[in-house]
């Protein structure tokens, strides 16, 4: 402001001097203007004022002009001198003021330098982008002998995180003018304050080392931040674990719980559990814990508790803290279950080991017996009391040696030491013991990583016997193969012959000496090619030389040019070999061809018979129906009265026609069954009513032949599921056969019994019975055997019976012998056994 005022005074003096000079100089133009007007009014030079004569205006002006000029100049000089003196005085005053201000500024500068030097700091000023930064201050704060340029290499003296934070803050300051104040940490563990601000278009960075008090405060803040972070991390970790955790104050009230605790007490969140003071433990457990904590002791117990609505078992630990207590609960319900299960498994293993034929003995690290199974005790015939006393391994060996049950040794002490060395071994050890009683034991000592040894005593005496027997069997197998009529060869995995018998060489006319050289499959094919057609051996070669995974059994029949036929069968063996058998089936093939031709002829005859029966059945049924109709019409005397003889003839016609119609219907039923088109109409069948309906059709025959019929059906037999019409037809055929073979005065019995899963109908007669050679054929079609009786049917009744019963899912049984009658039993499923029903 002082400089501004002095500038205003200097400008005013200049204006005054300029005005004075202008006043002196303006007189000359005025005189020149006056002369110009005079010249214009007169003529030529005579008109000028100074050319006029004496006493004229012109002469006055001419005389006054010099004086005016001189006066103006004098006035100008006086003004100039005046102002010069004035300005000089003012300049002296101004110089004195400036000198005082300069002294004050120097004093302030010295004071600022003292203050700046009193605290170690560095100031870095960043100008334009291309300008070099200005570094001022004590650069030794970053290290003794450090150069100013090292200040800007932040990563060389700051930690990585601090250097990255400072560089990011400087970038924002340079680009956006965003000020910052952060705390930095050097690689030596020292702390610095960094402040950045924008001043007059420059980015200014101030760095200073923190003092002891501020350093302590910074460290405390850092420790507090670290502690808070650790606390938050610990809380997050506690929220993530499945165990409920809680904190209590000095009064025992809940202060904090984790998420698992909130879930356990069925709270929506932890704050709700704290606000509602929801307790996880029962009151007795809390009181016990409080008593323990009051003594300053830790509470640890396994208690039951309700967790999320379920009864669980918890291991609770609650310990006192400075201002209360902290507790954690671990759900051990599964652990208890696993412990119980493990105990059961261990007991099961003990029982399993007791069932093993291999003797097992387990010794601990102190060489004492801790477990043995029944086979071990039986192997050495030792007392259970002695074994239960946990004897040492050496003691058992000494006792067995005394009883002469161990292998004879020249130096028992050395042998015993070698056996006990298994306790220090790392790998299992195997020993062979040849006992004095002739037994051979394979002993395996398996060291336990925790100390001790598990012994397995395997009696291999039988194995040696089996090996001897195996060798004998191998010899017997060779002799057996040599005596076979079938050719047998075995090719190895490499395709070479490994085994053959003489029959193979005989079938293919090969020399045994040649086969003994283990020729390859290709050589065998070449040697046998003249006795087979092209391509006969290709499948056999594939079976022998193909991949192991793709090899399968193969059967092939080779027709040789000489008319003989050989069957070839390949079988892959587990070791990769292939077994091939060659059987000369020429004779059986010829017999098979003859039998096939005969069977074809029989089948053709059977088809012709069936076609004839079907054709005749359908052709006879229509006229027979007419005959029955007209006979019934005559018998009813609707067209006129008949005499006794005519009535008798009409009755015979009706009965014979009905019998013939029944035969034809049976034939048609069999044809329908053969075609597979018959369908049953299943439904509830009343057993008593069905039997009564079947009996009604035989009343006349029973009366004529004086045969007694006995119906044995209990009232509780009730109903069962079947086709009522077909059951009635079955019973009618059985009764008809029984009546037909019975003599006058004999009894026919029909019975029914209902079991849990079946209904059984039986029809018995007192006829002559059926011989054993006929019983197997009585259910065949058109098989009729009168056995001395006058009754002889067409042989379809029993065939119909068996077909209908089997169609229901049941079966028929026949019990008969000559001289004691016949009983036929039909077993029907109580709930029906068919898959095809007419109602469907």
PDB file of N, CA, C and O in Angstrom, residues 680-685 719-723 727 754 756-759 804-810 827-837:
ATOM      1  N   UNK A 680     -59.583-113.920 -20.911  1.00  0.00           N
ATOM      2  CA  UNK A 680     -60.414-114.314 -19.784  1.00  0.00           C
ATOM      3  C   UNK A 680     -61.133-113.106 -19.224  1.00  0.00           C
ATOM      4  O   UNK A 680     -60.584-112.007 -19.161  1.00  0.00           O
ATOM      5  N   UNK A 681     -62.328-113.341 -18.784  1.00  0.00           N
ATOM      6  CA  UNK A 681     -63.144-112.296 -18.163  1.00  0.00           C
ATOM      7  C   UNK A 681     -63.075-112.508 -16.655  1.00  0.00           C
ATOM      8  O   UNK A 681     -63.862-113.252 -16.080  1.00  0.00           O
ATOM      9  N   UNK A 682     -62.102-111.861 -16.025  1.00  0.00           N
ATOM     10  CA  UNK A 682     -61.895-112.059 -14.590  1.00  0.00           C
ATOM     11  C   UNK A 682     -62.943-111.324 -13.776  1.00  0.00           C
ATOM     12  O   UNK A 682     -63.372-110.227 -14.134  1.00  0.00           O
ATOM     13  N   UNK A 683     -63.274-111.918 -12.683  1.00  0.00           N
ATOM     14  CA  UNK A 683     -64.230-111.325 -11.772  1.00  0.00           C
ATOM     15  C   UNK A 683     -64.392-112.221 -10.554  1.00  0.00           C
ATOM     16  O   UNK A 683     -63.818-113.314 -10.478  1.00  0.00           O
ATOM     17  N   UNK A 684     -65.149-111.786  -9.562  1.00  0.00           N
ATOM     18  CA  UNK A 684     -65.357-112.634  -8.380  1.00  0.00           C
ATOM     19  C   UNK A 684     -66.162-113.884  -8.737  1.00  0.00           C
ATOM     20  O   UNK A 684     -67.202-113.801  -9.411  1.00  0.00           O
ATOM     21  N   UNK A 685     -65.689-115.034  -8.297  1.00  0.00           N
ATOM     22  CA  UNK A 685     -66.320-116.318  -8.600  1.00  0.00           C
ATOM     23  C   UNK A 685     -66.747-116.958  -7.282  1.00  0.00           C
ATOM     24  O   UNK A 685     -65.909-117.133  -6.376  1.00  0.00           O
ATOM     25  N   UNK A 719     -65.318-116.535  -2.169  1.00  0.00           N
ATOM     26  CA  UNK A 719     -65.086-116.150  -3.561  1.00  0.00           C
ATOM     27  C   UNK A 719     -63.585-116.143  -3.859  1.00  0.00           C
ATOM     28  O   UNK A 719     -62.746-116.095  -2.954  1.00  0.00           O
ATOM     29  N   UNK A 720     -63.286-116.156  -5.145  1.00  0.00           N
ATOM     30  CA  UNK A 720     -61.910-115.881  -5.602  1.00  0.00           C
ATOM     31  C   UNK A 720     -62.015-115.271  -7.002  1.00  0.00           C
ATOM     32  O   UNK A 720     -63.077-115.278  -7.635  1.00  0.00           O
ATOM     33  N   UNK A 721     -60.888-114.716  -7.490  1.00  0.00           N
ATOM     34  CA  UNK A 721     -60.885-113.990  -8.761  1.00  0.00           C
ATOM     35  C   UNK A 721     -60.504-114.943  -9.879  1.00  0.00           C
ATOM     36  O   UNK A 721     -59.404-115.525  -9.863  1.00  0.00           O
ATOM     37  N   UNK A 722     -61.404-115.091 -10.879  1.00  0.00           N
ATOM     38  CA  UNK A 722     -61.144-115.961 -12.028  1.00  0.00           C
ATOM     39  C   UNK A 722     -62.225-115.712 -13.068  1.00  0.00           C
ATOM     40  O   UNK A 722     -63.117-114.872 -12.892  1.00  0.00           O
ATOM     41  N   UNK A 723     -62.136-116.477 -14.172  1.00  0.00           N
ATOM     42  CA  UNK A 723     -63.163-116.447 -15.211  1.00  0.00           C
ATOM     43  C   UNK A 723     -64.169-117.545 -14.859  1.00  0.00           C
ATOM     44  O   UNK A 723     -63.870-118.744 -14.951  1.00  0.00           O
ATOM     45  N   UNK A 727     -63.813-121.700 -15.337  1.00  0.00           N
ATOM     46  CA  UNK A 727     -63.731-122.556 -14.157  1.00  0.00           C
ATOM     47  C   UNK A 727     -64.844-123.599 -14.190  1.00  0.00           C
ATOM     48  O   UNK A 727     -64.630-124.779 -13.882  1.00  0.00           O
ATOM     49  N   UNK A 754     -59.865-123.407   0.198  1.00  0.00           N
ATOM     50  CA  UNK A 754     -59.236-122.101  -0.032  1.00  0.00           C
ATOM     51  C   UNK A 754     -58.076-121.937   0.933  1.00  0.00           C
ATOM     52  O   UNK A 754     -58.243-121.949   2.147  1.00  0.00           O
ATOM     53  N   UNK A 756     -54.202-119.731   1.693  1.00  0.00           N
ATOM     54  CA  UNK A 756     -53.845-118.299   1.823  1.00  0.00           C
ATOM     55  C   UNK A 756     -53.652-117.630   0.468  1.00  0.00           C
ATOM     56  O   UNK A 756     -54.040-116.483   0.271  1.00  0.00           O
ATOM     57  N   UNK A 757     -53.070-118.350  -0.478  1.00  0.00           N
ATOM     58  CA  UNK A 757     -52.779-117.740  -1.776  1.00  0.00           C
ATOM     59  C   UNK A 757     -53.361-118.520  -2.945  1.00  0.00           C
ATOM     60  O   UNK A 757     -53.044-118.225  -4.099  1.00  0.00           O
ATOM     61  N   UNK A 758     -54.206-119.514  -2.702  1.00  0.00           N
ATOM     62  CA  UNK A 758     -54.732-120.313  -3.808  1.00  0.00           C
ATOM     63  C   UNK A 758     -56.056-120.949  -3.409  1.00  0.00           C
ATOM     64  O   UNK A 758     -56.365-121.115  -2.216  1.00  0.00           O
ATOM     65  N   UNK A 759     -56.841-121.283  -4.444  1.00  0.00           N
ATOM     66  CA  UNK A 759     -58.081-122.050  -4.286  1.00  0.00           C
ATOM     67  C   UNK A 759     -57.885-123.355  -5.046  1.00  0.00           C
ATOM     68  O   UNK A 759     -57.511-123.341  -6.230  1.00  0.00           O
ATOM     69  N   UNK A 804     -56.709-124.163 -19.425  1.00  0.00           N
ATOM     70  CA  UNK A 804     -57.436-123.076 -18.754  1.00  0.00           C
ATOM     71  C   UNK A 804     -56.844-122.776 -17.372  1.00  0.00           C
ATOM     72  O   UNK A 804     -56.776-121.610 -16.953  1.00  0.00           O
ATOM     73  N   UNK A 805     -56.429-123.832 -16.651  1.00  0.00           N
ATOM     74  CA  UNK A 805     -55.840-123.588 -15.332  1.00  0.00           C
ATOM     75  C   UNK A 805     -54.516-122.824 -15.467  1.00  0.00           C
ATOM     76  O   UNK A 805     -54.248-121.876 -14.732  1.00  0.00           O
ATOM     77  N   UNK A 806     -53.672-123.229 -16.393  1.00  0.00           N
ATOM     78  CA  UNK A 806     -52.396-122.528 -16.585  1.00  0.00           C
ATOM     79  C   UNK A 806     -52.617-121.111 -17.112  1.00  0.00           C
ATOM     80  O   UNK A 806     -51.825-120.212 -16.815  1.00  0.00           O
ATOM     81  N   UNK A 807     -53.711-120.938 -17.894  1.00  0.00           N
ATOM     82  CA  UNK A 807     -54.003-119.594 -18.375  1.00  0.00           C
ATOM     83  C   UNK A 807     -54.363-118.669 -17.212  1.00  0.00           C
ATOM     84  O   UNK A 807     -54.125-117.462 -17.272  1.00  0.00           O
ATOM     85  N   UNK A 808     -54.913-119.229 -16.139  1.00  0.00           N
ATOM     86  CA  UNK A 808     -55.198-118.445 -14.938  1.00  0.00           C
ATOM     87  C   UNK A 808     -53.947-118.232 -14.083  1.00  0.00           C
ATOM     88  O   UNK A 808     -53.991-117.499 -13.079  1.00  0.00           O
ATOM     89  N   UNK A 809     -52.834-118.866 -14.435  1.00  0.00           N
ATOM     90  CA  UNK A 809     -51.630-118.747 -13.626  1.00  0.00           C
ATOM     91  C   UNK A 809     -51.504-119.855 -12.608  1.00  0.00           C
ATOM     92  O   UNK A 809     -50.678-119.756 -11.697  1.00  0.00           O
ATOM     93  N   UNK A 810     -52.307-120.918 -12.733  1.00  0.00           N
ATOM     94  CA  UNK A 810     -52.256-122.013 -11.780  1.00  0.00           C
ATOM     95  C   UNK A 810     -51.615-123.253 -12.376  1.00  0.00           C
ATOM     96  O   UNK A 810     -50.911-123.195 -13.393  1.00  0.00           O
ATOM     97  N   UNK A 827     -55.162-125.971  -9.057  1.00  0.00           N
ATOM     98  CA  UNK A 827     -54.762-124.875  -8.161  1.00  0.00           C
ATOM     99  C   UNK A 827     -54.912-123.546  -8.899  1.00  0.00           C
ATOM    100  O   UNK A 827     -54.210-123.291  -9.885  1.00  0.00           O
ATOM    101  N   UNK A 828     -55.848-122.742  -8.423  1.00  0.00           N
ATOM    102  CA  UNK A 828     -56.077-121.408  -8.990  1.00  0.00           C
ATOM    103  C   UNK A 828     -55.522-120.345  -8.026  1.00  0.00           C
ATOM    104  O   UNK A 828     -55.749-120.442  -6.805  1.00  0.00           O
ATOM    105  N   UNK A 829     -54.813-119.313  -8.530  1.00  0.00           N
ATOM    106  CA  UNK A 829     -54.409-118.205  -7.635  1.00  0.00           C
ATOM    107  C   UNK A 829     -55.634-117.517  -7.056  1.00  0.00           C
ATOM    108  O   UNK A 829     -56.619-117.262  -7.756  1.00  0.00           O
ATOM    109  N   UNK A 830     -55.597-117.224  -5.749  1.00  0.00           N
ATOM    110  CA  UNK A 830     -56.764-116.645  -5.077  1.00  0.00           C
ATOM    111  C   UNK A 830     -57.087-115.252  -5.598  1.00  0.00           C
ATOM    112  O   UNK A 830     -58.241-114.823  -5.599  1.00  0.00           O
ATOM    113  N   UNK A 831     -56.060-114.501  -6.072  1.00  0.00           N
ATOM    114  CA  UNK A 831     -56.288-113.129  -6.535  1.00  0.00           C
ATOM    115  C   UNK A 831     -56.130-113.000  -8.038  1.00  0.00           C
ATOM    116  O   UNK A 831     -55.986-111.909  -8.556  1.00  0.00           O
ATOM    117  N   UNK A 832     -56.153-114.085  -8.744  1.00  0.00           N
ATOM    118  CA  UNK A 832     -56.015-114.015 -10.196  1.00  0.00           C
ATOM    119  C   UNK A 832     -54.564-113.914 -10.588  1.00  0.00           C
ATOM    120  O   UNK A 832     -53.784-113.209  -9.959  1.00  0.00           O
ATOM    121  N   UNK A 833     -54.165-114.585 -11.666  1.00  0.00           N
ATOM    122  CA  UNK A 833     -52.772-114.552 -12.073  1.00  0.00           C
ATOM    123  C   UNK A 833     -52.567-114.264 -13.523  1.00  0.00           C
ATOM    124  O   UNK A 833     -51.592-114.698 -14.116  1.00  0.00           O
ATOM    125  N   UNK A 834     -53.489-113.534 -14.154  1.00  0.00           N
ATOM    126  CA  UNK A 834     -53.404-113.312 -15.594  1.00  0.00           C
ATOM    127  C   UNK A 834     -52.948-111.913 -15.919  1.00  0.00           C
ATOM    128  O   UNK A 834     -53.097-110.993 -15.132  1.00  0.00           O
ATOM    129  N   UNK A 835     -52.413-111.760 -17.103  1.00  0.00           N
ATOM    130  CA  UNK A 835     -52.017-110.440 -17.599  1.00  0.00           C
ATOM    131  C   UNK A 835     -52.960-109.921 -18.661  1.00  0.00           C
ATOM    132  O   UNK A 835     -52.944-108.742 -18.976  1.00  0.00           O
ATOM    133  N   UNK A 836     -53.777-110.805 -19.243  1.00  0.00           N
ATOM    134  CA  UNK A 836     -54.726-110.375 -20.260  1.00  0.00           C
ATOM    135  C   UNK A 836     -56.128-110.680 -19.785  1.00  0.00           C
ATOM    136  O   UNK A 836     -56.458-111.819 -19.480  1.00  0.00           O
ATOM    137  N   UNK A 837     -56.954-109.673 -19.684  1.00  0.00           N
ATOM    138  CA  UNK A 837     -58.318-109.803 -19.172  1.00  0.00           C
ATOM    139  C   UNK A 837     -59.252-109.174 -20.182  1.00  0.00           C
ATOM    140  O   UNK A 837     -58.957-108.109 -20.732  1.00  0.00           O
TER     141      UNK A 837
END
